[in-house]
Amino acid sequence: MSTTSQKSAGAYEYRRDRRLSLLRLTLETDGVEYNSFDWSLGGIRIEGIIPQRRLEDNLTVVVSGERKGKLLSLETTAMIVRINHDDGETALRFVDLSMENLDVLEALITGRRISS
């Protein structure tokens, strides 16, 4: 598995998947919706702190977005990997995405149709 190296704020970040920020997604968990700062096939960084949650907590999330006029969504488990109280953001890593959920994320990235 290869990683990409991207320079961000003067430091290199090593990630398997390129982060996307132009297409904003919505993440819903615990009955609250959050907007994304950026996301990838590996996870999502959202605006806000999820109340009563800590690092390494697993939670059920629904991630949705619109691409080419079609609303796409997926439900999966995500783990909190970073909480930044100063910037008011939370980063989550998707846990064991199904092939169907990967298909939805790829469709959001590329704008192509979801395979049958």
PDB file of C-alpha atoms in Angstrom:
ATOM      1  CA  MET A   1       0.000   0.000   0.000  1.00  0.00           C
ATOM      2  CA  SER A   2       1.489   3.330  -1.001  1.00  0.00           C
ATOM      3  CA  THR A   3       1.339   6.606   0.852  1.00  0.00           C
ATOM      4  CA  THR A   4       1.270  10.122  -0.482  1.00  0.00           C
ATOM      5  CA  SER A   5       3.354  12.932   0.904  1.00  0.00           C
ATOM      6  CA  GLN A   6       1.753  16.355   1.061  1.00  0.00           C
ATOM      7  CA  LYS A   7       3.192  19.461   2.601  1.00  0.00           C
ATOM      8  CA  SER A   8       0.726  21.144   4.941  1.00  0.00           C
ATOM      9  CA  ALA A   9       1.571  24.150   7.137  1.00  0.00           C
ATOM     10  CA  GLY A  10       5.280  23.576   6.568  1.00  0.00           C
ATOM     11  CA  ALA A  11       5.201  19.905   7.602  1.00  0.00           C
ATOM     12  CA  TYR A  12       4.851  16.781   5.502  1.00  0.00           C
ATOM     13  CA  GLU A  13       1.860  14.524   6.105  1.00  0.00           C
ATOM     14  CA  TYR A  14       1.931  10.897   4.991  1.00  0.00           C
ATOM     15  CA  ARG A  15      -1.468   9.526   4.038  1.00  0.00           C
ATOM     16  CA  ARG A  16      -2.737   6.642   1.951  1.00  0.00           C
ATOM     17  CA  ASP A  17      -5.545   8.728   0.431  1.00  0.00           C
ATOM     18  CA  ARG A  18      -5.677  12.293  -0.851  1.00  0.00           C
ATOM     19  CA  ARG A  19      -7.843  14.618   1.257  1.00  0.00           C
ATOM     20  CA  LEU A  20     -10.742  16.390  -0.467  1.00  0.00           C
ATOM     21  CA  SER A  21     -12.089  19.713   0.722  1.00  0.00           C
ATOM     22  CA  LEU A  22     -14.007  21.108  -2.258  1.00  0.00           C
ATOM     23  CA  LEU A  23     -16.939  18.705  -1.940  1.00  0.00           C
ATOM     24  CA  ARG A  24     -18.287  19.171   1.576  1.00  0.00           C
ATOM     25  CA  LEU A  25     -19.902  16.189   3.249  1.00  0.00           C
ATOM     26  CA  THR A  26     -22.219  15.966   6.234  1.00  0.00           C
ATOM     27  CA  LEU A  27     -21.566  13.552   9.095  1.00  0.00           C
ATOM     28  CA  GLU A  28     -24.393  12.653  11.466  1.00  0.00           C
ATOM     29  CA  THR A  29     -23.795  10.920  14.777  1.00  0.00           C
ATOM     30  CA  ASP A  30     -25.602  10.883  18.099  1.00  0.00           C
ATOM     31  CA  GLY A  31     -28.455  12.808  16.452  1.00  0.00           C
ATOM     32  CA  VAL A  32     -26.262  15.809  15.491  1.00  0.00           C
ATOM     33  CA  GLU A  33     -25.044  16.841  12.018  1.00  0.00           C
ATOM     34  CA  TYR A  34     -21.541  18.206  11.374  1.00  0.00           C
ATOM     35  CA  ASN A  35     -19.995  19.640   8.197  1.00  0.00           C
ATOM     36  CA  SER A  36     -16.702  18.323   6.901  1.00  0.00           C
ATOM     37  CA  PHE A  37     -13.497  20.331   6.575  1.00  0.00           C
ATOM     38  CA  ASP A  38     -12.004  17.598   4.416  1.00  0.00           C
ATOM     39  CA  TRP A  39     -12.283  13.855   3.873  1.00  0.00           C
ATOM     40  CA  SER A  40     -10.838  10.878   2.045  1.00  0.00           C
ATOM     41  CA  LEU A  41     -11.458   7.169   1.614  1.00  0.00           C
ATOM     42  CA  GLY A  42      -9.805   6.756   5.016  1.00  0.00           C
ATOM     43  CA  GLY A  43     -11.703   9.248   7.156  1.00  0.00           C
ATOM     44  CA  ILE A  44     -13.221  12.659   7.696  1.00  0.00           C
ATOM     45  CA  ARG A  45     -12.358  15.847   9.615  1.00  0.00           C
ATOM     46  CA  ILE A  46     -15.412  17.741  10.830  1.00  0.00           C
ATOM     47  CA  GLU A  47     -16.268  21.168  12.196  1.00  0.00           C
ATOM     48  CA  GLY A  48     -17.069  20.810  15.886  1.00  0.00           C
ATOM     49  CA  ILE A  49     -16.392  18.621  18.874  1.00  0.00           C
ATOM     50  CA  ILE A  50     -18.632  15.592  19.379  1.00  0.00           C
ATOM     51  CA  PRO A  51     -19.916  15.900  22.969  1.00  0.00           C
ATOM     52  CA  GLN A  52     -19.230  13.178  25.527  1.00  0.00           C
ATOM     53  CA  ARG A  53     -16.775  11.390  23.190  1.00  0.00           C
ATOM     54  CA  ARG A  54     -13.055  10.730  23.612  1.00  0.00           C
ATOM     55  CA  LEU A  55     -10.083   9.657  21.528  1.00  0.00           C
ATOM     56  CA  GLU A  56     -10.372   6.110  20.199  1.00  0.00           C
ATOM     57  CA  ASP A  57     -14.142   5.981  20.762  1.00  0.00           C
ATOM     58  CA  ASN A  58     -15.923   4.070  17.986  1.00  0.00           C
ATOM     59  CA  LEU A  59     -19.259   5.450  16.888  1.00  0.00           C
ATOM     60  CA  THR A  60     -21.837   4.843  14.198  1.00  0.00           C
ATOM     61  CA  VAL A  61     -21.892   7.630  11.632  1.00  0.00           C
ATOM     62  CA  VAL A  62     -23.916   8.484   8.549  1.00  0.00           C
ATOM     63  CA  VAL A  63     -21.895  10.362   5.942  1.00  0.00           C
ATOM     64  CA  SER A  64     -23.704  12.024   3.058  1.00  0.00           C
ATOM     65  CA  GLY A  65     -23.070  14.375   0.184  1.00  0.00           C
ATOM     66  CA  GLU A  66     -24.472  15.482  -3.129  1.00  0.00           C
ATOM     67  CA  ARG A  67     -22.709  14.796  -6.401  1.00  0.00           C
ATOM     68  CA  LYS A  68     -24.115  15.657  -9.825  1.00  0.00           C
ATOM     69  CA  GLY A  69     -27.533  16.345  -8.292  1.00  0.00           C
ATOM     70  CA  LYS A  70     -27.746  12.985  -6.520  1.00  0.00           C
ATOM     71  CA  LEU A  71     -27.650  12.558  -2.733  1.00  0.00           C
ATOM     72  CA  LEU A  72     -25.345   9.716  -1.709  1.00  0.00           C
ATOM     73  CA  SER A  73     -24.933   8.411   1.840  1.00  0.00           C
ATOM     74  CA  LEU A  74     -23.388   5.584   3.792  1.00  0.00           C
ATOM     75  CA  GLU A  75     -23.574   4.298   7.349  1.00  0.00           C
ATOM     76  CA  THR A  76     -20.426   2.941   8.964  1.00  0.00           C
ATOM     77  CA  THR A  77     -18.329   2.881  12.103  1.00  0.00           C
ATOM     78  CA  ALA A  78     -15.655   5.522  12.663  1.00  0.00           C
ATOM     79  CA  MET A  79     -13.011   5.962  15.354  1.00  0.00           C
ATOM     80  CA  ILE A  80     -12.098   9.364  16.778  1.00  0.00           C
ATOM     81  CA  VAL A  81      -8.386   9.837  16.091  1.00  0.00           C
ATOM     82  CA  ARG A  82      -7.953  13.530  16.921  1.00  0.00           C
ATOM     83  CA  ILE A  83      -9.864  16.189  18.866  1.00  0.00           C
ATOM     84  CA  ASN A  84      -8.636  19.753  18.486  1.00  0.00           C
ATOM     85  CA  HIS A  85     -10.389  21.976  21.010  1.00  0.00           C
ATOM     86  CA  ASP A  86      -8.435  25.087  19.918  1.00  0.00           C
ATOM     87  CA  ASP A  87      -9.693  24.839  16.323  1.00  0.00           C
ATOM     88  CA  GLY A  88     -13.023  23.213  17.214  1.00  0.00           C
ATOM     89  CA  GLU A  89     -12.592  20.138  15.037  1.00  0.00           C
ATOM     90  CA  THR A  90     -12.666  16.367  15.272  1.00  0.00           C
ATOM     91  CA  ALA A  91     -10.958  13.839  12.982  1.00  0.00           C
ATOM     92  CA  LEU A  92     -12.354  10.351  12.509  1.00  0.00           C
ATOM     93  CA  ARG A  93     -11.016   7.274  10.709  1.00  0.00           C
ATOM     94  CA  PHE A  94     -13.468   4.947   8.996  1.00  0.00           C
ATOM     95  CA  VAL A  95     -13.360   1.418  10.446  1.00  0.00           C
ATOM     96  CA  ASP A  96     -13.787  -1.602   8.160  1.00  0.00           C
ATOM     97  CA  LEU A  97     -15.654   0.057   5.295  1.00  0.00           C
ATOM     98  CA  SER A  98     -17.769  -2.376   3.288  1.00  0.00           C
ATOM     99  CA  MET A  99     -17.347  -2.579  -0.477  1.00  0.00           C
ATOM    100  CA  GLU A 100     -20.679  -0.780  -0.842  1.00  0.00           C
ATOM    101  CA  ASN A 101     -19.512   2.080   1.395  1.00  0.00           C
ATOM    102  CA  LEU A 102     -16.232   2.363  -0.525  1.00  0.00           C
ATOM    103  CA  ASP A 103     -18.283   2.470  -3.725  1.00  0.00           C
ATOM    104  CA  VAL A 104     -20.310   5.416  -2.356  1.00  0.00           C
ATOM    105  CA  LEU A 105     -17.155   7.319  -1.333  1.00  0.00           C
ATOM    106  CA  GLU A 106     -15.561   6.695  -4.737  1.00  0.00           C
ATOM    107  CA  ALA A 107     -18.742   7.916  -6.431  1.00  0.00           C
ATOM    108  CA  LEU A 108     -18.574  11.100  -4.336  1.00  0.00           C
ATOM    109  CA  ILE A 109     -14.944  11.592  -5.369  1.00  0.00           C
ATOM    110  CA  THR A 110     -15.320  10.844  -9.075  1.00  0.00           C
ATOM    111  CA  GLY A 111     -18.957  11.678  -9.798  1.00  0.00           C
ATOM    112  CA  ARG A 112     -19.411   8.312 -11.477  1.00  0.00           C
ATOM    113  CA  ARG A 113     -22.384   6.049 -10.952  1.00  0.00           C
ATOM    114  CA  ILE A 114     -22.429   3.497  -8.197  1.00  0.00           C
ATOM    115  CA  SER A 115     -21.953  -0.011  -9.584  1.00  0.00           C
ATOM    116  CA  SER A 116     -24.817  -2.477  -9.304  1.00  0.00           C
TER     117      SER A 116
END
